Backbone as CSV, one residue per row, in Angstrom:
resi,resn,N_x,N_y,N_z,CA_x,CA_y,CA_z,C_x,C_y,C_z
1,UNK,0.846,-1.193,0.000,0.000,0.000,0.000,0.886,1.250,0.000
2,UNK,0.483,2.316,-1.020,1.373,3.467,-1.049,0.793,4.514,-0.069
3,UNK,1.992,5.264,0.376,1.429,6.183,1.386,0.144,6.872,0.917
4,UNK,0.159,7.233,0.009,-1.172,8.006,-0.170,-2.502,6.969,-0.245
5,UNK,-2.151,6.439,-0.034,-3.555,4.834,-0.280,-3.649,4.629,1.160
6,UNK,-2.852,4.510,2.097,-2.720,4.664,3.177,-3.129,5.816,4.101
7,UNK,-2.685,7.201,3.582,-3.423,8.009,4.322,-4.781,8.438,3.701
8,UNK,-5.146,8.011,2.368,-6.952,8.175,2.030,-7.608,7.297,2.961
9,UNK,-6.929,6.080,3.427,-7.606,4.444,4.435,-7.608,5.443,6.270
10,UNK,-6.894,6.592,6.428,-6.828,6.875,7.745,-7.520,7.928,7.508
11,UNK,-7.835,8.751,6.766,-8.385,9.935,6.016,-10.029,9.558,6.599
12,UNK,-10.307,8.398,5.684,-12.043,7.923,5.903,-12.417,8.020,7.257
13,UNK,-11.663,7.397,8.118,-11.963,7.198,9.498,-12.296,7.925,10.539
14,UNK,-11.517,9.726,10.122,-11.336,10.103,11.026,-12.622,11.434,10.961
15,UNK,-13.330,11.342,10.124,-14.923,11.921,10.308,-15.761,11.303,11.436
16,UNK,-15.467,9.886,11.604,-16.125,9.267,12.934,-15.787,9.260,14.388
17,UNK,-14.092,9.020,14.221,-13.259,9.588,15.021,-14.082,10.988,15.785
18,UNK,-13.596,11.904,15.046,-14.342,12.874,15.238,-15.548,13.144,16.264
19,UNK,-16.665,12.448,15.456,-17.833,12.821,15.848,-18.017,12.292,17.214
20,UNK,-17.678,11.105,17.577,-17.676,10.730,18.941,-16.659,11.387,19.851
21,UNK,-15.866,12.115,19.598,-14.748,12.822,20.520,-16.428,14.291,20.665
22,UNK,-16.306,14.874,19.454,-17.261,15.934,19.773,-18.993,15.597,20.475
23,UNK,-19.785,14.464,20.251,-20.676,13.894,21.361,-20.015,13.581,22.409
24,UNK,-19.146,13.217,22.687,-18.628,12.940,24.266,-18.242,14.678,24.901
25,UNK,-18.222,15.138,24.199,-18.111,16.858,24.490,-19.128,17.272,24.712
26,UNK,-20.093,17.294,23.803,-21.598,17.752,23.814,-22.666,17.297,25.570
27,UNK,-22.036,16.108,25.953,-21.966,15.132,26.819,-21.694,15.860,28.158
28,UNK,-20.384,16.125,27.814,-19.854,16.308,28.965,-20.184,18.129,29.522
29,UNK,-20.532,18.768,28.601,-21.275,19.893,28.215,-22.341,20.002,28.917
30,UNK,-23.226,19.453,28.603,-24.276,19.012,29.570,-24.506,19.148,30.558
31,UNK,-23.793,18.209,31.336,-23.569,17.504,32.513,-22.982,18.885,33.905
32,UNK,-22.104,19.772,32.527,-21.153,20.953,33.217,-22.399,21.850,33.791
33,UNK,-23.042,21.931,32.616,-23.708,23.196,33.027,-24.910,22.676,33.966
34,UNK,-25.728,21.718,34.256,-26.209,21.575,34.558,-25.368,21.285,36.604
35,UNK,-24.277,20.908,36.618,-23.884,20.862,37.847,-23.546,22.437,38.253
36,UNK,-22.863,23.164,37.175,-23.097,24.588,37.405,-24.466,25.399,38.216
37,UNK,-25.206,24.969,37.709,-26.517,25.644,37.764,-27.457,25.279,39.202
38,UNK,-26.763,23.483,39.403,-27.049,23.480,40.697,-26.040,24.285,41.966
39,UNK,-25.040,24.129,41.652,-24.122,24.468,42.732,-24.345,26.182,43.060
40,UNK,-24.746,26.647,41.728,-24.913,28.017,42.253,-26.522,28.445,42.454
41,UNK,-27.299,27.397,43.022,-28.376,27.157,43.188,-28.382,27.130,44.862
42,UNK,-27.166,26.294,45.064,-27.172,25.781,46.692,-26.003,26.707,47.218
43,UNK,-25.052,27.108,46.534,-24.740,28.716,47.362,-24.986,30.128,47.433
44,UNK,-26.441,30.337,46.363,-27.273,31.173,47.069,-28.040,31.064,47.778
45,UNK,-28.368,30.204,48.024,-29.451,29.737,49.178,-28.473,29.641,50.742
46,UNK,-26.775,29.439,50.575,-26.650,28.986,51.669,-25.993,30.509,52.041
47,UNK,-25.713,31.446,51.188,-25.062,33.065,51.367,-26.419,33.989,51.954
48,UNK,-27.851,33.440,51.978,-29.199,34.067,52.257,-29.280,32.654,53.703
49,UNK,-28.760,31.898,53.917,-29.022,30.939,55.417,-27.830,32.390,55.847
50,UNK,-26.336,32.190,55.531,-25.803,32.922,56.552,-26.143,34.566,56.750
51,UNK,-26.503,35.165,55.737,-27.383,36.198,56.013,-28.179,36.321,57.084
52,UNK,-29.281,35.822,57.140,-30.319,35.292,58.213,-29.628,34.844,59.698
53,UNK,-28.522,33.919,59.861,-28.202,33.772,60.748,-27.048,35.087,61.257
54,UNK,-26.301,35.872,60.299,-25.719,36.751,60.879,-26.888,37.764,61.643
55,UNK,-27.701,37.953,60.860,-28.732,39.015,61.868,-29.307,38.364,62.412
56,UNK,-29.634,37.068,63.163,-29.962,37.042,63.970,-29.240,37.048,65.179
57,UNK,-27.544,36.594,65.013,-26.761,36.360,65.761,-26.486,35.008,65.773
58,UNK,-26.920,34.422,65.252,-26.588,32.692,65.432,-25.377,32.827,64.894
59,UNK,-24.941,33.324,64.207,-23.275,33.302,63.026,-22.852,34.542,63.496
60,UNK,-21.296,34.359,63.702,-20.566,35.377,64.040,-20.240,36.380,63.051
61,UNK,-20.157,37.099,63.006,-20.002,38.007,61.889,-18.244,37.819,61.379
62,UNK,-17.719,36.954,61.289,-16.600,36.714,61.288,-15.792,35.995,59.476
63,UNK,-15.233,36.762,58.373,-15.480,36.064,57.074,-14.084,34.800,56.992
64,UNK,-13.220,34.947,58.047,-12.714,34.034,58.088,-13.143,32.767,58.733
65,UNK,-13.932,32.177,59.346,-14.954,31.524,59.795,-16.126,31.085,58.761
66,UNK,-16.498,31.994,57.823,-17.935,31.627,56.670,-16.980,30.654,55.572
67,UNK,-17.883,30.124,55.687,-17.671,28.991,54.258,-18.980,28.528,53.674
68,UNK,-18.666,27.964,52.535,-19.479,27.257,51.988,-19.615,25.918,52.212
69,UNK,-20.584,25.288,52.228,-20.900,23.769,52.502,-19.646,23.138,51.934
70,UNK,-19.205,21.306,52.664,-18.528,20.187,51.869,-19.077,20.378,50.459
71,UNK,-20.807,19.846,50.199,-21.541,19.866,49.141,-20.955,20.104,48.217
72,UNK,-21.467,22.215,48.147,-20.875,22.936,47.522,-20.018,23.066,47.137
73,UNK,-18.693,22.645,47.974,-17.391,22.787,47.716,-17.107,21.510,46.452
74,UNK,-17.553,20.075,46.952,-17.481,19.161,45.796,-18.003,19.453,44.581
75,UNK,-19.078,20.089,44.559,-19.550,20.395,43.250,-18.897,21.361,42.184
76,UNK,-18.378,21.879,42.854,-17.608,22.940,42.419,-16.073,22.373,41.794
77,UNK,-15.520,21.465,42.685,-14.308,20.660,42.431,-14.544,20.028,41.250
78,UNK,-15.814,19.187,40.994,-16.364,18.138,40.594,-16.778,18.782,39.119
79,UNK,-17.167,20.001,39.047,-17.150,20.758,37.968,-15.697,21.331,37.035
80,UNK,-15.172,21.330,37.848,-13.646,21.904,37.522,-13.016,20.700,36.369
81,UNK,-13.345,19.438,37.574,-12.877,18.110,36.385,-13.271,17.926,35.361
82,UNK,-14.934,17.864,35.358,-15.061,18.276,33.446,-14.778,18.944,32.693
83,UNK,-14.462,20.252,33.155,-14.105,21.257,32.076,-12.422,20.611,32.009
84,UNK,-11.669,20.025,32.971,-10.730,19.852,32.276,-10.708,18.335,31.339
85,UNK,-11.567,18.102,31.893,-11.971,16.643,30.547,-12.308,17.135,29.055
86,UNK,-13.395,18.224,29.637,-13.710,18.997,27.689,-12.418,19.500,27.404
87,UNK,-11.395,20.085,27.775,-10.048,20.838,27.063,-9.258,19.722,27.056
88,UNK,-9.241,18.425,27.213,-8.849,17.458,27.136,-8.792,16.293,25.377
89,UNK,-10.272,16.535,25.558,-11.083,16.226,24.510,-10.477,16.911,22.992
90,UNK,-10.848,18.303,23.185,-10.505,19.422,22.682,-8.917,19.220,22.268
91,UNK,-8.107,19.394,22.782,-6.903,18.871,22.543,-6.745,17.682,21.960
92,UNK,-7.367,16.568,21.973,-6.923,15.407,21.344,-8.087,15.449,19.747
93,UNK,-8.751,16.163,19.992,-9.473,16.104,18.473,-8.545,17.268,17.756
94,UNK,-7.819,18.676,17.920,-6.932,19.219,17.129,-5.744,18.126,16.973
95,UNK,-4.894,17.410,17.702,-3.938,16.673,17.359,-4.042,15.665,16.397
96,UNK,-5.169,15.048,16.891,-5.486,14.392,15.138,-5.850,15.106,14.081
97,UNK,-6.391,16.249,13.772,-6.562,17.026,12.905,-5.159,17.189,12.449
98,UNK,-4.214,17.781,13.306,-3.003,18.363,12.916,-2.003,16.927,11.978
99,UNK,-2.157,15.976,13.263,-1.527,14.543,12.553,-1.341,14.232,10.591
100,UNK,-2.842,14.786,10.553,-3.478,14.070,9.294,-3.034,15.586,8.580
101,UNK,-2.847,16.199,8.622,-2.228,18.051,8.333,-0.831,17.694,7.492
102,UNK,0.132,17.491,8.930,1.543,16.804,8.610,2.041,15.609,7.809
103,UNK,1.305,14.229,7.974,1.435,13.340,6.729,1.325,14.216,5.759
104,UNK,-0.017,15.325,5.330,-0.318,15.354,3.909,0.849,15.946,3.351
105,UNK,1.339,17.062,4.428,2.477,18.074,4.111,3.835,16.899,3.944
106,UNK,3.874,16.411,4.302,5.181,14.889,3.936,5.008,14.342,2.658
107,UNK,3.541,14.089,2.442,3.191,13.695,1.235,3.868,14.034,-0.104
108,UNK,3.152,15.779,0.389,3.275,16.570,-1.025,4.847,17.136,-1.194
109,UNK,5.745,16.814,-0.140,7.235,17.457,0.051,7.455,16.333,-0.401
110,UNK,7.687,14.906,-0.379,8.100,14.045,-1.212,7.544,13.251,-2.682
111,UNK,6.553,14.133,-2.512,5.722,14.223,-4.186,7.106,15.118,-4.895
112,UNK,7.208,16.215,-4.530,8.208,17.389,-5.089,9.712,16.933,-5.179
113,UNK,9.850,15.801,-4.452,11.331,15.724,-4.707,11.633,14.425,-5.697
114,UNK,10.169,13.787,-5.720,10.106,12.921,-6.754,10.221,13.249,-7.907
115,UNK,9.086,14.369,-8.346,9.577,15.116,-9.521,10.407,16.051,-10.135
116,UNK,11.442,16.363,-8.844,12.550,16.781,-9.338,13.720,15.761,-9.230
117,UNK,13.433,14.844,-8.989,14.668,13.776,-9.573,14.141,13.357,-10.892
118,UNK,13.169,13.030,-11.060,12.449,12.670,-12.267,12.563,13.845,-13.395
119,UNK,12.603,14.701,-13.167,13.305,15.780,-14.112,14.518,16.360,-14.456
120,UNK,15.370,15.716,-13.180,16.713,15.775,-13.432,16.934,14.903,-14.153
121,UNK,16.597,13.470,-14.118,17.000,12.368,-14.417,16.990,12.457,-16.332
122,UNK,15.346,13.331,-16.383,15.115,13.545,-18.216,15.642,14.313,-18.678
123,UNK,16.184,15.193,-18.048,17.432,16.126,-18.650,18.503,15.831,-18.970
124,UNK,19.197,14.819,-18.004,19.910,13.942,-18.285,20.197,13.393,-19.556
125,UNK,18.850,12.551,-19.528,18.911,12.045,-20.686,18.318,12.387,-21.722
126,UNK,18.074,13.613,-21.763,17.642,14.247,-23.108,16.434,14.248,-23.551
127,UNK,15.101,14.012,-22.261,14.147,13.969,-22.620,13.453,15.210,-22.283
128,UNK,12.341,15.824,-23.367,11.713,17.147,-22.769,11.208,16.763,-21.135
129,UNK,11.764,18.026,-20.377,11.022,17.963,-19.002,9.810,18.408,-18.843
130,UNK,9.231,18.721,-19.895,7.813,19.244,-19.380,6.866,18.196,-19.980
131,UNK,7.194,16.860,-20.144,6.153,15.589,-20.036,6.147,14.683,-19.124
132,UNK,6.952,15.395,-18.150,7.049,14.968,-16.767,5.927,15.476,-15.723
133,UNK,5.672,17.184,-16.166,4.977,17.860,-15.632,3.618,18.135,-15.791
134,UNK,3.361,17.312,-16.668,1.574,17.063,-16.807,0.767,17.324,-15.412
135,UNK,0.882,17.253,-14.562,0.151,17.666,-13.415,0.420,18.684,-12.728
136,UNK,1.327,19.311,-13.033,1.648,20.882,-12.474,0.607,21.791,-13.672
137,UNK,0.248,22.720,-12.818,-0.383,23.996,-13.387,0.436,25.147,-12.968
138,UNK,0.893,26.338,-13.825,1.074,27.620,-12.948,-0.027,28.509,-13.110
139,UNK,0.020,28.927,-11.813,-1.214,30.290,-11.634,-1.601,29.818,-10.671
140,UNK,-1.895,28.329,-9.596,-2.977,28.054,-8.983,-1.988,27.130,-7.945
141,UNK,-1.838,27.730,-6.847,-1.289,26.918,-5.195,-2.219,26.542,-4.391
142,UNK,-1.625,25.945,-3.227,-2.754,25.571,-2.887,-3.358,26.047,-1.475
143,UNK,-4.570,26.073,-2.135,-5.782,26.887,-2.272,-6.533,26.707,-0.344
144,UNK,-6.136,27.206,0.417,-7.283,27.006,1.504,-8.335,27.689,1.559
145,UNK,-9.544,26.777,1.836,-11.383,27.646,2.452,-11.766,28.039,0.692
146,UNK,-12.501,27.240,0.494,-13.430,27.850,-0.720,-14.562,28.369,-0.738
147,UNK,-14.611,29.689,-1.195,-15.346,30.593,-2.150,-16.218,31.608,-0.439
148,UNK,-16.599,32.587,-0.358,-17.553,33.029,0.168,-16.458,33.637,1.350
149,UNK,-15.198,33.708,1.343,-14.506,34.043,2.835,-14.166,35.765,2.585
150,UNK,-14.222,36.272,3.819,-14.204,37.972,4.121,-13.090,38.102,4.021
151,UNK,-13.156,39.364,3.260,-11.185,39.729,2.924,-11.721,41.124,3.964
152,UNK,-10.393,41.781,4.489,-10.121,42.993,4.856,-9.433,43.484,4.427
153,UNK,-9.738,45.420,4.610,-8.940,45.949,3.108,-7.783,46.084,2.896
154,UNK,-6.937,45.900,1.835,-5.178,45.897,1.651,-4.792,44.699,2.484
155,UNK,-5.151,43.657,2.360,-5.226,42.556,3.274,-5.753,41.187,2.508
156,UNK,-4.616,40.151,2.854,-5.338,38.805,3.347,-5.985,38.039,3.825
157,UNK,-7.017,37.326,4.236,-7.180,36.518,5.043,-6.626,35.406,6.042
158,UNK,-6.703,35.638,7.258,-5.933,34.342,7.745,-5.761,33.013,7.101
159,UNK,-6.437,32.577,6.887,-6.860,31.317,6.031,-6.008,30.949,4.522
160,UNK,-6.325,32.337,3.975,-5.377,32.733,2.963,-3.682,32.590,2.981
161,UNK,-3.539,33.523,3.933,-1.964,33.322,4.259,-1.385,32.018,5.278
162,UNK,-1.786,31.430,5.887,-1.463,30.432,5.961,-1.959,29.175,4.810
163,UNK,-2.707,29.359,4.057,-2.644,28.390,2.601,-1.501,28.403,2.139
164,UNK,-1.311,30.088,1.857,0.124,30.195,1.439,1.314,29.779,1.595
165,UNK,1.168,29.662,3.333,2.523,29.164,3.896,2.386,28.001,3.783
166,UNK,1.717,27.119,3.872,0.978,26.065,4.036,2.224,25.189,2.371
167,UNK,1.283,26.000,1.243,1.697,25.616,0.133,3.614,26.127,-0.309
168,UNK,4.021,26.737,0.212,5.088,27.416,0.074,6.259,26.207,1.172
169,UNK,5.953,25.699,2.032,6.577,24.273,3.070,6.408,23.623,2.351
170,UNK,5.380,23.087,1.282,4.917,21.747,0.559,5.882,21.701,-0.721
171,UNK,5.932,22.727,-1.281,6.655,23.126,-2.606,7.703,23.885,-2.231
172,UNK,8.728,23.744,-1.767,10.012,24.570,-1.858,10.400,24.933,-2.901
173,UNK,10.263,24.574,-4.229,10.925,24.830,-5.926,9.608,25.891,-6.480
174,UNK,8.887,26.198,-5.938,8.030,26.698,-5.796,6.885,25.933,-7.131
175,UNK,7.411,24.929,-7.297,6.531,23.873,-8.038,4.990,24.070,-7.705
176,UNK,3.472,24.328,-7.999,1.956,24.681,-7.824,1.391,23.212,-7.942
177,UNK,1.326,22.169,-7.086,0.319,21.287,-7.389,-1.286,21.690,-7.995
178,UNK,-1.676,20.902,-9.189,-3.270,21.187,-9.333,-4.103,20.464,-8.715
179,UNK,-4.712,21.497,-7.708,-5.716,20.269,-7.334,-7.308,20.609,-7.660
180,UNK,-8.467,20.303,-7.292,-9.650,20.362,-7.299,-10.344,21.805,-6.931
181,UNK,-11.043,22.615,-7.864,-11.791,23.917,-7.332,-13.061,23.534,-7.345
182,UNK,-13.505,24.389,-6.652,-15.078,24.459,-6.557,-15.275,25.364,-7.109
183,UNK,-16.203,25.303,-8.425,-16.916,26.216,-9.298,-17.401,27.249,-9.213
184,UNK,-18.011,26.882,-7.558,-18.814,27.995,-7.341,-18.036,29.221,-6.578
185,UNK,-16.402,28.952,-6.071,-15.239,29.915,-5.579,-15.421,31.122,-6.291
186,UNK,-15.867,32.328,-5.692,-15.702,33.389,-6.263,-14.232,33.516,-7.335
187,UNK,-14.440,34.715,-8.160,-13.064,35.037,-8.993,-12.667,36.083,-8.931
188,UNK,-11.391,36.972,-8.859,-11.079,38.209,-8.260,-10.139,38.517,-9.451
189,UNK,-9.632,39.547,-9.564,-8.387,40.556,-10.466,-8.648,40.634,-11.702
190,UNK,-7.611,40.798,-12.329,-7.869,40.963,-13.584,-7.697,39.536,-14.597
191,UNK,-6.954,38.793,-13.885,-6.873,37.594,-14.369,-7.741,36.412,-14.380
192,UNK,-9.073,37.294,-13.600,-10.095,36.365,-13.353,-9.809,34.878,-12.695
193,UNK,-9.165,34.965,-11.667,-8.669,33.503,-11.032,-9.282,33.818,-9.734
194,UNK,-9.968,33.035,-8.557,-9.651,32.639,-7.418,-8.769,33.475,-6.548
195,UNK,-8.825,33.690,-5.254,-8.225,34.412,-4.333,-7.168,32.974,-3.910
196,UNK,-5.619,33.408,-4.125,-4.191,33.102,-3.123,-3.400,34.111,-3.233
197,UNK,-2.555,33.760,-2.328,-1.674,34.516,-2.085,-1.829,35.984,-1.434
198,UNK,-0.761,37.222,-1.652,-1.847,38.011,-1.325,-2.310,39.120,-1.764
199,UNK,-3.333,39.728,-2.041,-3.854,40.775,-2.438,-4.647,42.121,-1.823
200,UNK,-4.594,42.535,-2.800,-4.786,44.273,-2.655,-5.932,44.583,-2.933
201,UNK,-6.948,46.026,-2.011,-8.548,46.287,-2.253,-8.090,47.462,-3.175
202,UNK,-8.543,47.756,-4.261,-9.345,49.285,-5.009,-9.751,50.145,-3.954
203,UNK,-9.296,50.999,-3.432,-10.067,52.187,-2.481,-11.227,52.797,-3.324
204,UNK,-11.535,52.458,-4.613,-12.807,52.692,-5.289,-13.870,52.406,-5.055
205,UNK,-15.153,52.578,-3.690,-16.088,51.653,-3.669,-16.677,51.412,-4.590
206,UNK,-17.028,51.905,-5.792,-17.376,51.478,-6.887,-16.589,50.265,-8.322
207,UNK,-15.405,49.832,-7.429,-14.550,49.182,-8.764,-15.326,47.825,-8.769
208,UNK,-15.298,47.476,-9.761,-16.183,46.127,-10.595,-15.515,44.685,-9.725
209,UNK,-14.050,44.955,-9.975,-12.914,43.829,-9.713,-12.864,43.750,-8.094
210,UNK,-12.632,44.884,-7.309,-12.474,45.367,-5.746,-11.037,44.684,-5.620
211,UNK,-10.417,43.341,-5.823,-9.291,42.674,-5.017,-8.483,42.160,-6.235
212,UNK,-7.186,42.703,-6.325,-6.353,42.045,-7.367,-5.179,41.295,-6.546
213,UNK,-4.501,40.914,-7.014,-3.274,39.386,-6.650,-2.111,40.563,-6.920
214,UNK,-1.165,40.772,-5.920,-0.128,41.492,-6.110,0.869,41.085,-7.225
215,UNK,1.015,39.924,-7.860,1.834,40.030,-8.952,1.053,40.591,-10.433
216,UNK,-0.085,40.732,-10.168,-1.383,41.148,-11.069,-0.797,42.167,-11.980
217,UNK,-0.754,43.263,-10.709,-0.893,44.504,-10.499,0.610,45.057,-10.443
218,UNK,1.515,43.913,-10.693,2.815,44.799,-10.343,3.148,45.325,-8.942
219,UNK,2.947,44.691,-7.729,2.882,45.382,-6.369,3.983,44.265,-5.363
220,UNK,4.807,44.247,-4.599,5.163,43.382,-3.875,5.047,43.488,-2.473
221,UNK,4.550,44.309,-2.236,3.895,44.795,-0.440,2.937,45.697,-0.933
222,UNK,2.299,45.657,0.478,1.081,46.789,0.924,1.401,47.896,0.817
223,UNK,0.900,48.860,-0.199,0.783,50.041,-0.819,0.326,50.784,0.450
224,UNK,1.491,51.989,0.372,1.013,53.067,2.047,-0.164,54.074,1.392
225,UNK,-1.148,53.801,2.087,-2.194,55.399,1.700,-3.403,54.627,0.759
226,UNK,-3.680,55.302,0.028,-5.082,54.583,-1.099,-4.412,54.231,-2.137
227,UNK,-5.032,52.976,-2.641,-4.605,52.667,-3.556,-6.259,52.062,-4.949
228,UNK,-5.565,52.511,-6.309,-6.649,52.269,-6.913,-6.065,51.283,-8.533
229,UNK,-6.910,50.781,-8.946,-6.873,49.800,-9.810,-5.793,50.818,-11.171
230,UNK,-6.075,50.238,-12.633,-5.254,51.286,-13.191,-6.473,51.813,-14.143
231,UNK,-7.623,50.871,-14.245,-8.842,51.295,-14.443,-9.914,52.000,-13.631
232,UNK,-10.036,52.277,-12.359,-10.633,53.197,-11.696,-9.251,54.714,-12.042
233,UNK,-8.260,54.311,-11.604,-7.249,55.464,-11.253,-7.391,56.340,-12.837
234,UNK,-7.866,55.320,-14.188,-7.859,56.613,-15.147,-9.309,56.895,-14.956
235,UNK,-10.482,56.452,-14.537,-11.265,57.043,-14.666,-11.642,58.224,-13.460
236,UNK,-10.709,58.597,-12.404,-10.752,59.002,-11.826,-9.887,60.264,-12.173
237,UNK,-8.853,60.358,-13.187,-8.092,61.025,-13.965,-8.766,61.796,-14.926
238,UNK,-9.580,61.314,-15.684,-10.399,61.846,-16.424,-11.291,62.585,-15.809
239,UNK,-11.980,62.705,-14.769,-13.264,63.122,-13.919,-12.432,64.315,-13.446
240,UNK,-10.778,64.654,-13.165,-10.066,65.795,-12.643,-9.502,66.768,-13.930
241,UNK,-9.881,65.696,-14.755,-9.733,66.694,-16.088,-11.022,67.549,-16.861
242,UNK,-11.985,67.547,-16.337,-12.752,67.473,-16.845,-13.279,69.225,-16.395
C-alpha cells in the first residue's frame, strides 16, 4: 500500500473519530452546566441561610470563619474536572486534525522531490522535461477555504496566508500542485482567477474587480495610503480633467 492509499484508508476514518470525541463533548457539556446551575443554586441559598443567621446572631459576623458547605465545595471541584476533561477532549481532536495536516504536508514534500529527480533524471537524458509535468499547473497553489470568505482591506485573510505558507513548506521549488476547485469559488483581479496569495482592495467603492493578486498589479507589499486599480485610477483622472 502506497502512502497516499494509506493516508486516504486513515483519512475515511477520522470523520467518525471525530464525531464521537465531539458527542462525548456535547456530553460532557451538559452535565457541566447543569452541575453549574445546581451548585450556584445551593450557594445562594446557603449566602441568604448565613445572612439570616448573621442578623440574627446565630453566626458570628466573622469572614474568616464563613464557608461554603462540603456539598458545595465538591460540586464545584467536581465541575472543575469536566471542564478539564472537555479541554482534554478538545486537545486530542486538534492533534489528530493536525496529525493528518503533517502526513499530507510529507506527502506533497516528497511528491516534489520525486519530480525533481524525475526531471533531473530527463534532462539527463535528453528527454523534454515538461512531459514529466503534466500535473503541475502555474497560476494556482494551494488553495485554503473555498469561495464566500471575508477579505479585509489591503489585506489577506488568515486562512489565505497560511494556505500560502501552508503551500510554500509543501513546494520549496516553488513547483503549484493542481488540485480540485469548486466552481462555485468566487473570482477576483484581472486575471479572473480565485483568491491566493496576497492581495490588494481598489479604495474605489465602486470598482467592478475590488481585489487584485499582487503580482497582477505589479505590487510586492502593501501600498502606504489609497490605492486604486489602473482602471478606476484613469477614470478618476479623467473626472479631474474634466
Amino acid at each position: 500500500m502506497s502512502f497516499l492509499e494509506e493516508f486516504q484508508a486513515n483519512l475515511e476514518s477520522l470523520p467518525n473519530i471525530l464525531q464521537k470525541k465531539y458527542a462525548l463533548l456535547r456530553d460532557l457539556d451538559q452535565s457541566l452546566q447543569g452541575l453549574v446551575k445546581q451548585n450556584e443554586q445551593r450557594c445562594e441559598q446557603e449566602i441568604e441561610d448565613i445572612k439570616r443567621g448573621v442578623k440574627c446572631g446565630n453566626i458570628t459576623p466573622d469572614t474568616s470563619l464563613i464557608r461554603f458547605s462540603d456539598e458545595a465545595l465538591d460540586e464545584q471541584k467536581h465541575s472543575i474536572r469536566i471542564a478539564d476533561e472537555k479541554v482534554a477532549l478538545a486537545v486530542q481532536a486538534y492533534d489528530l486534525v493536525d496529525t493528518h495536516i503533517q502526513q499530507l504536508d510529507q506527502y506533497l514534500k516528497n511528491f516534489d522531490e520525486k519530480l525533481r529527480h524525475e526531471r533531473g533524471s530527463a534532462a539527463a537524458s535528453g528527454l523534454p522535461a515538461s512531459s514529466l509535468d503534466g500535473g503541475t499547473k502555474s497560476g494556482r497553489g494551494t488553495e485554503g477555504g473555498r469561495g464566500g470568505r471575508k477579505k479585509t482591506r489591503h489585506g489577506q485573510t488568515a486562512a489565505a496566508s497560511a494556505a500560502t505558507e501552508a503551500s510554500t513548506a509543501a513546494t520549496p521549488t516553488g513547483m503549484e500542485l493542481e488540485l480540485p476547485v469548486d466552481p462555485n469559488e468566487p473570482t477576483y483581479c484581472l486575471c479572473n482567477q480565485v483568491s491566493y496569495g496576497e492581495m490588494v482592495a481598489c479604495d474605489n467603492p465602486n470598482c467592478k474587480i475590488e481585489w487584485f493578486h499582487f503580482g497582477c498589479v505589479g505590487l510586492k507589499e502593501q501600498p502606504k495610503g489609497k490605492w486604486y486599480c489602473s482602471d478606476c485610477a484613469g477614470s478618476k483622472g479623467r473626472r479631474k480633467g474634466r
